[in-house]
Amino acid sequence: SELGHKKTELERWLAKITLAQTFYGHFYIEHNRGHHVRVATPEDPASSRFGESFWTFLPRSVWGSLKSSWELEKTRMQRLGKSTWSIHNDVLNAWLMSVVLFGALIAIFGPVVIPFLIIQAVYGFSLLETVNYLEHYGLMRQKTASGRYERCAPAHSWNSDHIVTNIFLYHLQRHSDH
């Protein structure tokens, strides 16, 4: 969600609420604090490799992003002197939002809604991962003489200036701009 890139607390919370329906709230943490730092490097689980199929990429990105978001939050909680298992952990509070949302929908509509919730959640996070797959496919930053990766540049994201994709994808295909 592009809201996750915003500076205000309200917009960041709206991003987490938006991701609650996919049970993929950790995406907010990994995308902004992991992917943006490691994009187009072998260390980034959300950057697809040249020749890698989507079906190979998908589990690597899903599990790698989950692991990365947990490690990022664990480090943040330690730095703040709080327990990793605190409500202040953004991974946990994002999952809690999903539990509350799914619980409310099950309470209202009954267990018959469970398959629909699962299908739409998997479909939703798969769309996010499809976009990740396409936006950096096969693009890698080179290491400099210092051993660090070169700065991220527009050449490390696939972009499209087509008017139709701009309209229907809310400028998502201008990935290097975000």
PDB file of C-alpha atoms in Angstrom:
ATOM      1  CA  SER A   1       0.000   0.000   0.000  1.00  0.00           C
ATOM      2  CA  GLU A   2       1.393   3.394  -0.987  1.00  0.00           C
ATOM      3  CA  LEU A   3       0.010   4.778   2.294  1.00  0.00           C
ATOM      4  CA  GLY A   4       2.821   2.899   4.030  1.00  0.00           C
ATOM      5  CA  HIS A   5       5.332   5.244   2.408  1.00  0.00           C
ATOM      6  CA  LYS A   6       3.763   8.329   3.980  1.00  0.00           C
ATOM      7  CA  LYS A   7       5.144  10.197   6.974  1.00  0.00           C
ATOM      8  CA  THR A   8       2.056  10.812   9.093  1.00  0.00           C
ATOM      9  CA  GLU A   9       1.032   8.310  11.734  1.00  0.00           C
ATOM     10  CA  LEU A  10      -2.551   8.268  10.429  1.00  0.00           C
ATOM     11  CA  GLU A  11      -1.504   7.294   6.909  1.00  0.00           C
ATOM     12  CA  ARG A  12       0.804   4.574   8.218  1.00  0.00           C
ATOM     13  CA  TRP A  13      -2.025   3.151  10.373  1.00  0.00           C
ATOM     14  CA  LEU A  14      -4.344   3.257   7.357  1.00  0.00           C
ATOM     15  CA  ALA A  15      -1.749   1.211   5.445  1.00  0.00           C
ATOM     16  CA  LYS A  16      -1.754  -1.404   8.216  1.00  0.00           C
ATOM     17  CA  ILE A  17      -5.559  -1.466   8.294  1.00  0.00           C
ATOM     18  CA  THR A  18      -5.625  -1.918   4.507  1.00  0.00           C
ATOM     19  CA  LEU A  19      -3.269  -4.897   4.802  1.00  0.00           C
ATOM     20  CA  ALA A  20      -5.388  -6.468   7.584  1.00  0.00           C
ATOM     21  CA  GLN A  21      -7.745  -8.021   5.050  1.00  0.00           C
ATOM     22  CA  THR A  22      -4.854  -9.988   3.533  1.00  0.00           C
ATOM     23  CA  PHE A  23      -3.399 -11.064   6.912  1.00  0.00           C
ATOM     24  CA  TYR A  24      -0.161  -9.685   5.480  1.00  0.00           C
ATOM     25  CA  GLY A  25       0.468  -6.727   7.792  1.00  0.00           C
ATOM     26  CA  HIS A  26       4.149  -7.561   8.129  1.00  0.00           C
ATOM     27  CA  PHE A  27       4.481  -6.419   4.484  1.00  0.00           C
ATOM     28  CA  TYR A  28       4.316  -2.814   5.727  1.00  0.00           C
ATOM     29  CA  ILE A  29       7.431  -3.320   7.886  1.00  0.00           C
ATOM     30  CA  GLU A  30       9.454  -5.406   5.452  1.00  0.00           C
ATOM     31  CA  HIS A  31       8.638  -3.271   2.421  1.00  0.00           C
ATOM     32  CA  ASN A  32       9.607   0.038   4.017  1.00  0.00           C
ATOM     33  CA  ARG A  33      12.477  -0.960   6.305  1.00  0.00           C
ATOM     34  CA  GLY A  34      13.813  -4.068   4.556  1.00  0.00           C
ATOM     35  CA  HIS A  35      13.038  -4.005   0.835  1.00  0.00           C
ATOM     36  CA  HIS A  36      13.784  -0.294   0.396  1.00  0.00           C
ATOM     37  CA  VAL A  37      17.226  -0.825   1.956  1.00  0.00           C
ATOM     38  CA  ARG A  38      18.144  -4.116   0.246  1.00  0.00           C
ATOM     39  CA  VAL A  39      16.276  -3.750  -3.064  1.00  0.00           C
ATOM     40  CA  ALA A  40      17.944  -5.377  -6.085  1.00  0.00           C
ATOM     41  CA  THR A  41      20.446  -7.291  -3.929  1.00  0.00           C
ATOM     42  CA  PRO A  42      20.682 -11.009  -3.124  1.00  0.00           C
ATOM     43  CA  GLU A  43      19.756 -10.135   0.482  1.00  0.00           C
ATOM     44  CA  ASP A  44      16.306  -8.872  -0.535  1.00  0.00           C
ATOM     45  CA  PRO A  45      13.715 -11.659  -0.530  1.00  0.00           C
ATOM     46  CA  ALA A  46      11.300  -9.405  -2.466  1.00  0.00           C
ATOM     47  CA  SER A  47      13.585  -8.838  -5.481  1.00  0.00           C
ATOM     48  CA  SER A  48      13.149 -11.564  -8.096  1.00  0.00           C
ATOM     49  CA  ARG A  49      16.262 -13.047  -9.673  1.00  0.00           C
ATOM     50  CA  PHE A  50      16.928 -13.279 -13.391  1.00  0.00           C
ATOM     51  CA  GLY A  51      15.491 -16.561 -14.696  1.00  0.00           C
ATOM     52  CA  GLU A  52      13.524 -17.200 -11.491  1.00  0.00           C
ATOM     53  CA  SER A  53       9.938 -18.293 -12.024  1.00  0.00           C
ATOM     54  CA  PHE A  54       7.157 -16.620 -10.088  1.00  0.00           C
ATOM     55  CA  TRP A  55       6.388 -19.932  -8.356  1.00  0.00           C
ATOM     56  CA  THR A  56       9.983 -20.162  -7.090  1.00  0.00           C
ATOM     57  CA  PHE A  57       9.975 -16.500  -6.087  1.00  0.00           C
ATOM     58  CA  LEU A  58       6.628 -16.559  -4.243  1.00  0.00           C
ATOM     59  CA  PRO A  59       7.537 -18.813  -1.279  1.00  0.00           C
ATOM     60  CA  ARG A  60      11.003 -17.231  -0.991  1.00  0.00           C
ATOM     61  CA  SER A  61       9.489 -13.765  -0.845  1.00  0.00           C
ATOM     62  CA  VAL A  62       6.597 -14.692   1.474  1.00  0.00           C
ATOM     63  CA  TRP A  63       8.722 -16.530   4.052  1.00  0.00           C
ATOM     64  CA  GLY A  64      11.779 -14.291   3.615  1.00  0.00           C
ATOM     65  CA  SER A  65       9.699 -11.142   4.095  1.00  0.00           C
ATOM     66  CA  LEU A  66       8.000 -12.614   7.150  1.00  0.00           C
ATOM     67  CA  LYS A  67      11.368 -13.532   8.682  1.00  0.00           C
ATOM     68  CA  SER A  68      12.855 -10.145   7.807  1.00  0.00           C
ATOM     69  CA  SER A  69       9.930  -8.170   9.244  1.00  0.00           C
ATOM     70  CA  TRP A  70      10.129 -10.160  12.487  1.00  0.00           C
ATOM     71  CA  GLU A  71      13.890  -9.541  12.779  1.00  0.00           C
ATOM     72  CA  LEU A  72      13.446  -5.831  12.025  1.00  0.00           C
ATOM     73  CA  GLU A  73      10.770  -5.499  14.714  1.00  0.00           C
ATOM     74  CA  LYS A  74      12.722  -7.614  17.212  1.00  0.00           C
ATOM     75  CA  THR A  75      15.700  -5.271  16.772  1.00  0.00           C
ATOM     76  CA  ARG A  76      13.460  -2.193  17.073  1.00  0.00           C
ATOM     77  CA  MET A  77      11.827  -3.524  20.246  1.00  0.00           C
ATOM     78  CA  GLN A  78      15.235  -4.291  21.802  1.00  0.00           C
ATOM     79  CA  ARG A  79      16.444  -0.783  20.931  1.00  0.00           C
ATOM     80  CA  LEU A  80      13.335   0.648  22.643  1.00  0.00           C
ATOM     81  CA  GLY A  81      13.846  -1.594  25.680  1.00  0.00           C
ATOM     82  CA  LYS A  82      10.517  -3.368  25.086  1.00  0.00           C
ATOM     83  CA  SER A  83       9.633  -7.033  24.805  1.00  0.00           C
ATOM     84  CA  THR A  84       9.468  -8.483  21.307  1.00  0.00           C
ATOM     85  CA  TRP A  85       6.089  -9.911  22.341  1.00  0.00           C
ATOM     86  CA  SER A  86       4.716  -6.429  23.115  1.00  0.00           C
ATOM     87  CA  ILE A  87       1.697  -4.837  21.426  1.00  0.00           C
ATOM     88  CA  HIS A  88       4.196  -2.171  20.306  1.00  0.00           C
ATOM     89  CA  ASN A  89       5.637  -4.762  17.899  1.00  0.00           C
ATOM     90  CA  ASP A  90       4.185  -3.698  14.531  1.00  0.00           C
ATOM     91  CA  VAL A  91       4.130  -7.285  13.241  1.00  0.00           C
ATOM     92  CA  LEU A  92       2.025  -8.396  16.197  1.00  0.00           C
ATOM     93  CA  ASN A  93      -0.342  -5.436  16.123  1.00  0.00           C
ATOM     94  CA  ALA A  94      -0.807  -5.879  12.354  1.00  0.00           C
ATOM     95  CA  TRP A  95      -1.713  -9.531  12.891  1.00  0.00           C
ATOM     96  CA  LEU A  96      -4.017  -8.523  15.733  1.00  0.00           C
ATOM     97  CA  MET A  97      -5.867  -6.203  13.341  1.00  0.00           C
ATOM     98  CA  SER A  98      -6.358  -9.168  10.994  1.00  0.00           C
ATOM     99  CA  VAL A  99      -7.558 -11.413  13.821  1.00  0.00           C
ATOM    100  CA  VAL A 100     -10.093  -8.776  14.910  1.00  0.00           C
ATOM    101  CA  LEU A 101     -11.289  -8.205  11.329  1.00  0.00           C
ATOM    102  CA  PHE A 102     -11.577 -11.906  10.512  1.00  0.00           C
ATOM    103  CA  GLY A 103     -13.161 -12.628  13.907  1.00  0.00           C
ATOM    104  CA  ALA A 104     -15.776  -9.909  13.398  1.00  0.00           C
ATOM    105  CA  LEU A 105     -16.621 -11.169   9.913  1.00  0.00           C
ATOM    106  CA  ILE A 106     -16.928 -14.754  11.169  1.00  0.00           C
ATOM    107  CA  ALA A 107     -19.120 -13.569  14.066  1.00  0.00           C
ATOM    108  CA  ILE A 108     -21.382 -11.658  11.661  1.00  0.00           C
ATOM    109  CA  PHE A 109     -21.571 -14.145   8.780  1.00  0.00           C
ATOM    110  CA  GLY A 110     -20.713 -17.422  10.485  1.00  0.00           C
ATOM    111  CA  PRO A 111     -18.067 -20.019   9.642  1.00  0.00           C
ATOM    112  CA  VAL A 112     -19.333 -20.169   6.049  1.00  0.00           C
ATOM    113  CA  VAL A 113     -17.242 -17.028   5.368  1.00  0.00           C
ATOM    114  CA  ILE A 114     -13.916 -18.672   6.356  1.00  0.00           C
ATOM    115  CA  PRO A 115     -13.080 -20.117   2.907  1.00  0.00           C
ATOM    116  CA  PHE A 116     -13.811 -16.735   1.317  1.00  0.00           C
ATOM    117  CA  LEU A 117     -11.568 -14.945   3.832  1.00  0.00           C
ATOM    118  CA  ILE A 118      -8.729 -17.371   3.158  1.00  0.00           C
ATOM    119  CA  ILE A 119      -9.110 -17.156  -0.622  1.00  0.00           C
ATOM    120  CA  GLN A 120      -9.238 -13.355  -0.683  1.00  0.00           C
ATOM    121  CA  ALA A 121      -6.272 -13.112   1.716  1.00  0.00           C
ATOM    122  CA  VAL A 122      -4.120 -15.430  -0.410  1.00  0.00           C
ATOM    123  CA  TYR A 123      -5.253 -13.664  -3.574  1.00  0.00           C
ATOM    124  CA  GLY A 124      -4.515 -10.251  -2.028  1.00  0.00           C
ATOM    125  CA  PHE A 125      -1.007 -11.001  -0.824  1.00  0.00           C
ATOM    126  CA  SER A 126      -0.256 -12.887  -4.046  1.00  0.00           C
ATOM    127  CA  LEU A 127      -1.085  -9.703  -5.979  1.00  0.00           C
ATOM    128  CA  LEU A 128       1.363  -7.761  -3.794  1.00  0.00           C
ATOM    129  CA  GLU A 129       4.025 -10.385  -4.461  1.00  0.00           C
ATOM    130  CA  THR A 130       3.259 -10.415  -8.194  1.00  0.00           C
ATOM    131  CA  VAL A 131       3.968  -6.694  -8.252  1.00  0.00           C
ATOM    132  CA  ASN A 132       7.206  -7.267  -6.297  1.00  0.00           C
ATOM    133  CA  TYR A 133       8.200  -9.972  -8.783  1.00  0.00           C
ATOM    134  CA  LEU A 134       7.674  -7.704 -11.789  1.00  0.00           C
ATOM    135  CA  GLU A 135       9.097  -4.472 -10.405  1.00  0.00           C
ATOM    136  CA  HIS A 136      12.674  -5.672  -9.890  1.00  0.00           C
ATOM    137  CA  TYR A 137      12.857  -8.818 -12.026  1.00  0.00           C
ATOM    138  CA  GLY A 138      16.476  -9.655 -12.828  1.00  0.00           C
ATOM    139  CA  LEU A 139      17.837  -6.278 -11.717  1.00  0.00           C
ATOM    140  CA  MET A 140      20.819  -6.331  -9.355  1.00  0.00           C
ATOM    141  CA  ARG A 141      22.873  -3.567  -7.815  1.00  0.00           C
ATOM    142  CA  GLN A 142      26.630  -4.045  -8.061  1.00  0.00           C
ATOM    143  CA  LYS A 143      29.001  -3.978  -5.106  1.00  0.00           C
ATOM    144  CA  THR A 144      31.396  -1.042  -5.016  1.00  0.00           C
ATOM    145  CA  ALA A 145      35.092  -1.185  -4.078  1.00  0.00           C
ATOM    146  CA  SER A 146      34.080  -0.518  -0.449  1.00  0.00           C
ATOM    147  CA  GLY A 147      32.026  -3.728  -0.414  1.00  0.00           C
ATOM    148  CA  ARG A 148      28.731  -1.837  -0.200  1.00  0.00           C
ATOM    149  CA  TYR A 149      26.090  -1.918  -2.898  1.00  0.00           C
ATOM    150  CA  GLU A 150      25.795   0.970  -5.318  1.00  0.00           C
ATOM    151  CA  ARG A 151      23.025   3.459  -4.582  1.00  0.00           C
ATOM    152  CA  CYS A 152      19.594   2.461  -5.747  1.00  0.00           C
ATOM    153  CA  ALA A 153      18.666   4.195  -8.996  1.00  0.00           C
ATOM    154  CA  PRO A 154      15.725   4.123 -11.438  1.00  0.00           C
ATOM    155  CA  ALA A 155      17.652   1.448 -13.374  1.00  0.00           C
ATOM    156  CA  HIS A 156      16.975  -0.954 -10.469  1.00  0.00           C
ATOM    157  CA  SER A 157      13.193  -0.929 -11.027  1.00  0.00           C
ATOM    158  CA  TRP A 158      11.086  -1.679 -14.061  1.00  0.00           C
ATOM    159  CA  ASN A 159       8.964   1.353 -14.945  1.00  0.00           C
ATOM    160  CA  SER A 160       6.238   2.067 -17.482  1.00  0.00           C
ATOM    161  CA  ASP A 161       4.963   5.423 -18.682  1.00  0.00           C
ATOM    162  CA  HIS A 162       1.845   4.104 -20.422  1.00  0.00           C
ATOM    163  CA  ILE A 163      -1.244   6.187 -19.670  1.00  0.00           C
ATOM    164  CA  VAL A 164      -3.570   3.195 -19.232  1.00  0.00           C
ATOM    165  CA  THR A 165      -1.363   1.526 -16.623  1.00  0.00           C
ATOM    166  CA  ASN A 166      -0.932   4.882 -14.889  1.00  0.00           C
ATOM    167  CA  ILE A 167      -4.703   5.228 -14.586  1.00  0.00           C
ATOM    168  CA  PHE A 168      -5.554   1.673 -13.571  1.00  0.00           C
ATOM    169  CA  LEU A 169      -2.536   0.961 -11.367  1.00  0.00           C
ATOM    170  CA  TYR A 170      -2.416   4.342  -9.599  1.00  0.00           C
ATOM    171  CA  HIS A 171       1.128   5.002 -10.860  1.00  0.00           C
ATOM    172  CA  LEU A 172       2.320   1.727  -9.305  1.00  0.00           C
ATOM    173  CA  GLN A 173       4.279   0.966 -12.467  1.00  0.00           C
ATOM    174  CA  ARG A 174       6.395   4.091 -11.799  1.00  0.00           C
ATOM    175  CA  HIS A 175       8.019   2.079  -9.068  1.00  0.00           C
ATOM    176  CA  SER A 176      11.320   3.932  -8.818  1.00  0.00           C
ATOM    177  CA  ASP A 177       9.382   7.145  -8.099  1.00  0.00           C
ATOM    178  CA  HIS A 178       8.065   5.898  -4.787  1.00  0.00           C
TER     179      HIS A 178
END
